[in-house]
């Protein structure tokens, strides 16, 4: 596991920080509409502002986009490359976790390179059931 990517928290604007904090507080991904819903309270937030903030956070590697759901979640890992992302998604409650993926991504990339293909972006979404949903009694205690 490496920590080579320096994440630019200090450079975030107040808007970007707010969107990041909203995503960090969630256990699952939020769509852009859900983010807009949460920031709308009492301020002058326009959807383009939210989209711009999301784009910047993705560029900074602080937030990932889940392709299948067109939804966003805060990054919980450090990456060799921001372009390799692997997630587990609970089909029951929607809880989403990010896996440490650098070793897997490197192996996949090498394997694909044997076929003369250059991978520039990879998002793997693994679907199943989280521990809480497998055994609600344990989670409740
Ligand atoms: Zn991440
Ligand atoms: Zn679950």
PDB file of C-alpha atoms and ligand atoms in Angstrom:
ATOM      1  CA  UNK A   1       0.000   0.000   0.000  1.00  0.00           C
ATOM      2  CA  UNK A   2       1.421   3.360  -0.972  1.00  0.00           C
ATOM      3  CA  UNK A   3       0.587   6.870   0.033  1.00  0.00           C
ATOM      4  CA  UNK A   4       2.128   8.593  -2.912  1.00  0.00           C
ATOM      5  CA  UNK A   5      -0.884  10.649  -3.867  1.00  0.00           C
ATOM      6  CA  UNK A   6      -1.080  13.903  -1.988  1.00  0.00           C
ATOM      7  CA  UNK A   7      -4.629  14.994  -1.634  1.00  0.00           C
ATOM      8  CA  UNK A   8      -5.251  18.682  -1.920  1.00  0.00           C
ATOM      9  CA  UNK A   9      -7.606  19.323   0.972  1.00  0.00           C
ATOM     10  CA  UNK A  10      -6.243  22.772   1.710  1.00  0.00           C
ATOM     11  CA  UNK A  11      -6.933  23.980  -1.804  1.00  0.00           C
ATOM     12  CA  UNK A  12     -10.659  23.307  -1.682  1.00  0.00           C
ATOM     13  CA  UNK A  13     -13.098  26.159  -1.785  1.00  0.00           C
ATOM     14  CA  UNK A  14     -15.850  26.352   0.818  1.00  0.00           C
ATOM     15  CA  UNK A  15     -18.312  24.931  -1.708  1.00  0.00           C
ATOM     16  CA  UNK A  16     -16.075  22.011  -2.587  1.00  0.00           C
ATOM     17  CA  UNK A  17     -15.382  21.314   1.079  1.00  0.00           C
ATOM     18  CA  UNK A  18     -19.110  21.296   1.823  1.00  0.00           C
ATOM     19  CA  UNK A  19     -19.832  18.792  -0.953  1.00  0.00           C
ATOM     20  CA  UNK A  20     -16.904  16.660   0.203  1.00  0.00           C
ATOM     21  CA  UNK A  21     -18.171  16.697   3.821  1.00  0.00           C
ATOM     22  CA  UNK A  22     -21.645  15.651   2.655  1.00  0.00           C
ATOM     23  CA  UNK A  23     -20.249  12.690   0.724  1.00  0.00           C
ATOM     24  CA  UNK A  24     -17.912  11.716   3.578  1.00  0.00           C
ATOM     25  CA  UNK A  25     -20.834  11.494   5.981  1.00  0.00           C
ATOM     26  CA  UNK A  26     -22.615   8.902   3.825  1.00  0.00           C
ATOM     27  CA  UNK A  27     -22.089   5.144   3.885  1.00  0.00           C
ATOM     28  CA  UNK A  28     -23.269   4.842   0.304  1.00  0.00           C
ATOM     29  CA  UNK A  29     -22.920   6.886  -2.862  1.00  0.00           C
ATOM     30  CA  UNK A  30     -25.098   9.912  -3.590  1.00  0.00           C
ATOM     31  CA  UNK A  31     -26.339  11.051  -6.959  1.00  0.00           C
ATOM     32  CA  UNK A  32     -25.707  14.638  -7.968  1.00  0.00           C
ATOM     33  CA  UNK A  33     -29.388  15.361  -7.320  1.00  0.00           C
ATOM     34  CA  UNK A  34     -29.090  14.041  -3.780  1.00  0.00           C
ATOM     35  CA  UNK A  35     -26.056  16.214  -3.180  1.00  0.00           C
ATOM     36  CA  UNK A  36     -27.915  19.240  -4.561  1.00  0.00           C
ATOM     37  CA  UNK A  37     -30.815  18.400  -2.257  1.00  0.00           C
ATOM     38  CA  UNK A  38     -28.550  18.407   0.779  1.00  0.00           C
ATOM     39  CA  UNK A  39     -26.780  21.685   0.019  1.00  0.00           C
ATOM     40  CA  UNK A  40     -29.876  23.573  -0.994  1.00  0.00           C
ATOM     41  CA  UNK A  41     -30.997  24.495   2.513  1.00  0.00           C
ATOM     42  CA  UNK A  42     -31.067  28.280   2.773  1.00  0.00           C
ATOM     43  CA  UNK A  43     -28.322  29.102   0.310  1.00  0.00           C
ATOM     44  CA  UNK A  44     -28.057  30.108  -3.294  1.00  0.00           C
ATOM     45  CA  UNK A  45     -26.718  26.824  -4.601  1.00  0.00           C
ATOM     46  CA  UNK A  46     -27.269  26.225  -8.252  1.00  0.00           C
ATOM     47  CA  UNK A  47     -26.822  22.743  -9.723  1.00  0.00           C
ATOM     48  CA  UNK A  48     -23.876  23.868 -11.898  1.00  0.00           C
ATOM     49  CA  UNK A  49     -22.039  24.847  -8.718  1.00  0.00           C
ATOM     50  CA  UNK A  50     -22.510  21.356  -7.348  1.00  0.00           C
ATOM     51  CA  UNK A  51     -21.409  19.756 -10.614  1.00  0.00           C
ATOM     52  CA  UNK A  52     -18.319  21.943 -10.689  1.00  0.00           C
ATOM     53  CA  UNK A  53     -17.495  21.052  -7.090  1.00  0.00           C
ATOM     54  CA  UNK A  54     -17.949  17.337  -7.829  1.00  0.00           C
ATOM     55  CA  UNK A  55     -15.713  17.545 -10.871  1.00  0.00           C
ATOM     56  CA  UNK A  56     -12.987  19.288  -8.913  1.00  0.00           C
ATOM     57  CA  UNK A  57     -13.213  16.734  -6.089  1.00  0.00           C
ATOM     58  CA  UNK A  58     -12.938  13.909  -8.627  1.00  0.00           C
ATOM     59  CA  UNK A  59      -9.959  15.603 -10.257  1.00  0.00           C
ATOM     60  CA  UNK A  60      -8.333  15.874  -6.826  1.00  0.00           C
ATOM     61  CA  UNK A  61      -8.940  12.176  -6.198  1.00  0.00           C
ATOM     62  CA  UNK A  62     -11.083  12.932  -3.154  1.00  0.00           C
ATOM     63  CA  UNK A  63     -14.302  11.644  -4.659  1.00  0.00           C
ATOM     64  CA  UNK A  64     -15.066   8.785  -7.046  1.00  0.00           C
ATOM     65  CA  UNK A  65     -17.897   8.351  -9.479  1.00  0.00           C
ATOM     66  CA  UNK A  66     -19.705   5.034  -9.501  1.00  0.00           C
ATOM     67  CA  UNK A  67     -20.385   4.454 -13.156  1.00  0.00           C
ATOM     68  CA  UNK A  68     -23.308   2.061 -12.829  1.00  0.00           C
ATOM     69  CA  UNK A  69     -25.303   4.364 -10.578  1.00  0.00           C
ATOM     70  CA  UNK A  70     -23.995   7.692 -11.832  1.00  0.00           C
ATOM     71  CA  UNK A  71     -23.376   8.475  -8.182  1.00  0.00           C
ATOM     72  CA  UNK A  72     -20.502   9.836  -6.130  1.00  0.00           C
ATOM     73  CA  UNK A  73     -18.714   8.846  -2.956  1.00  0.00           C
ATOM     74  CA  UNK A  74     -15.794  10.118  -0.924  1.00  0.00           C
ATOM     75  CA  UNK A  75     -12.500   8.298  -1.356  1.00  0.00           C
ATOM     76  CA  UNK A  76     -11.338   6.363   1.689  1.00  0.00           C
ATOM     77  CA  UNK A  77      -8.029   5.078   0.311  1.00  0.00           C
ATOM     78  CA  UNK A  78      -4.780   6.286  -1.058  1.00  0.00           C
ATOM     79  CA  UNK A  79      -4.108   5.342  -4.629  1.00  0.00           C
ATOM     80  CA  UNK A  80      -1.173   4.866  -6.899  1.00  0.00           C
ATOM     81  CA  UNK A  81      -3.471   6.086  -9.613  1.00  0.00           C
ATOM     82  CA  UNK A  82      -6.799   7.791  -9.181  1.00  0.00           C
ATOM     83  CA  UNK A  83      -7.992   5.958 -12.268  1.00  0.00           C
ATOM     84  CA  UNK A  84      -8.126   2.493 -10.660  1.00  0.00           C
ATOM     85  CA  UNK A  85     -11.110   2.007  -8.403  1.00  0.00           C
ATOM     86  CA  UNK A  86     -12.695  -1.112  -6.951  1.00  0.00           C
ATOM     87  CA  UNK A  87     -15.858  -0.990  -4.868  1.00  0.00           C
ATOM     88  CA  UNK A  88     -18.109  -3.406  -3.038  1.00  0.00           C
ATOM     89  CA  UNK A  89     -21.765  -2.458  -3.130  1.00  0.00           C
ATOM     90  CA  UNK A  90     -24.447  -4.008  -0.900  1.00  0.00           C
ATOM     91  CA  UNK A  91     -27.503  -4.753  -2.998  1.00  0.00           C
ATOM     92  CA  UNK A  92     -29.681  -4.667   0.089  1.00  0.00           C
ATOM     93  CA  UNK A  93     -28.784  -1.392   1.842  1.00  0.00           C
ATOM     94  CA  UNK A  94     -26.541   0.324  -0.686  1.00  0.00           C
ATOM     95  CA  UNK A  95     -23.524   0.542   1.636  1.00  0.00           C
ATOM     96  CA  UNK A  96     -20.470   0.975  -0.546  1.00  0.00           C
ATOM     97  CA  UNK A  97     -16.862   0.414   0.380  1.00  0.00           C
ATOM     98  CA  UNK A  98     -13.698   1.065  -1.518  1.00  0.00           C
ATOM     99  CA  UNK A  99     -11.072  -1.648  -1.691  1.00  0.00           C
ATOM    100  CA  UNK A 100      -7.363  -1.132  -1.654  1.00  0.00           C
ATOM    101  CA  UNK A 101      -6.850  -1.783  -5.329  1.00  0.00           C
ATOM    102  CA  UNK A 102      -3.335  -0.930  -6.423  1.00  0.00           C
ATOM    103  CA  UNK A 103      -2.025  -4.506  -6.449  1.00  0.00           C
ATOM    104  CA  UNK A 104      -5.076  -5.864  -8.277  1.00  0.00           C
ATOM    105  CA  UNK A 105      -5.097  -2.966 -10.719  1.00  0.00           C
ATOM    106  CA  UNK A 106      -1.420  -3.436 -11.547  1.00  0.00           C
ATOM    107  CA  UNK A 107      -1.925  -7.129 -12.266  1.00  0.00           C
ATOM    108  CA  UNK A 108      -4.951  -6.457 -14.437  1.00  0.00           C
ATOM    109  CA  UNK A 109      -3.154  -3.723 -16.317  1.00  0.00           C
ATOM    110  CA  UNK A 110      -0.179  -6.004 -16.983  1.00  0.00           C
ATOM    111  CA  UNK A 111      -2.443  -8.798 -18.175  1.00  0.00           C
ATOM    112  CA  UNK A 112      -4.336  -6.477 -20.497  1.00  0.00           C
ATOM    113  CA  UNK A 113      -1.069  -5.063 -21.839  1.00  0.00           C
ATOM    114  CA  UNK A 114      -0.272  -8.557 -23.138  1.00  0.00           C
ATOM    115  CA  UNK A 115      -3.208  -8.023 -25.487  1.00  0.00           C
ATOM    116  CA  UNK A 116      -1.797  -4.709 -26.692  1.00  0.00           C
ATOM    117  CA  UNK A 117      -4.390  -2.689 -24.869  1.00  0.00           C
ATOM    118  CA  UNK A 118      -3.649   0.318 -22.707  1.00  0.00           C
ATOM    119  CA  UNK A 119      -6.023   0.815 -19.802  1.00  0.00           C
ATOM    120  CA  UNK A 120      -6.585   4.453 -18.888  1.00  0.00           C
ATOM    121  CA  UNK A 121      -9.428   4.078 -16.430  1.00  0.00           C
ATOM    122  CA  UNK A 122     -10.863   1.202 -14.435  1.00  0.00           C
ATOM    123  CA  UNK A 123     -13.854   1.010 -12.152  1.00  0.00           C
ATOM    124  CA  UNK A 124     -14.842  -2.403 -10.835  1.00  0.00           C
ATOM    125  CA  UNK A 125     -18.078  -2.704  -8.917  1.00  0.00           C
ATOM    126  CA  UNK A 126     -18.585  -5.893  -6.913  1.00  0.00           C
ATOM    127  CA  UNK A 127     -22.181  -6.505  -5.870  1.00  0.00           C
ATOM    128  CA  UNK A 128     -23.328  -8.586  -2.927  1.00  0.00           C
ATOM    129  CA  UNK A 129     -24.453  -8.341   0.673  1.00  0.00           C
ATOM    130  CA  UNK A 130     -22.652  -6.428   3.422  1.00  0.00           C
ATOM    131  CA  UNK A 131     -22.008  -7.803   6.906  1.00  0.00           C
ATOM    132  CA  UNK A 132     -24.772  -5.726   8.455  1.00  0.00           C
ATOM    133  CA  UNK A 133     -27.335  -7.174   6.074  1.00  0.00           C
ATOM    134  CA  UNK A 134     -25.975 -10.714   6.374  1.00  0.00           C
ATOM    135  CA  UNK A 135     -26.379 -10.692  10.124  1.00  0.00           C
ATOM    136  CA  UNK A 136     -28.534  -7.856  11.471  1.00  0.00           C
ATOM    137  CA  UNK A 137     -28.390  -9.173  15.049  1.00  0.00           C
ATOM    138  CA  UNK A 138     -24.633  -8.775  15.310  1.00  0.00           C
ATOM    139  CA  UNK A 139     -24.778  -5.302  13.853  1.00  0.00           C
ATOM    140  CA  UNK A 140     -27.440  -4.234  16.350  1.00  0.00           C
ATOM    141  CA  UNK A 141     -25.423  -5.137  19.439  1.00  0.00           C
TER     142      UNK A 141
HETATM  143 ZN1  LIG B   1     -10.360   6.146  -3.646  1.00  0.00          ZN
HETATM  144 ZN1  LIG B   2     -26.117  -3.996   3.410  1.00  0.00          ZN
END
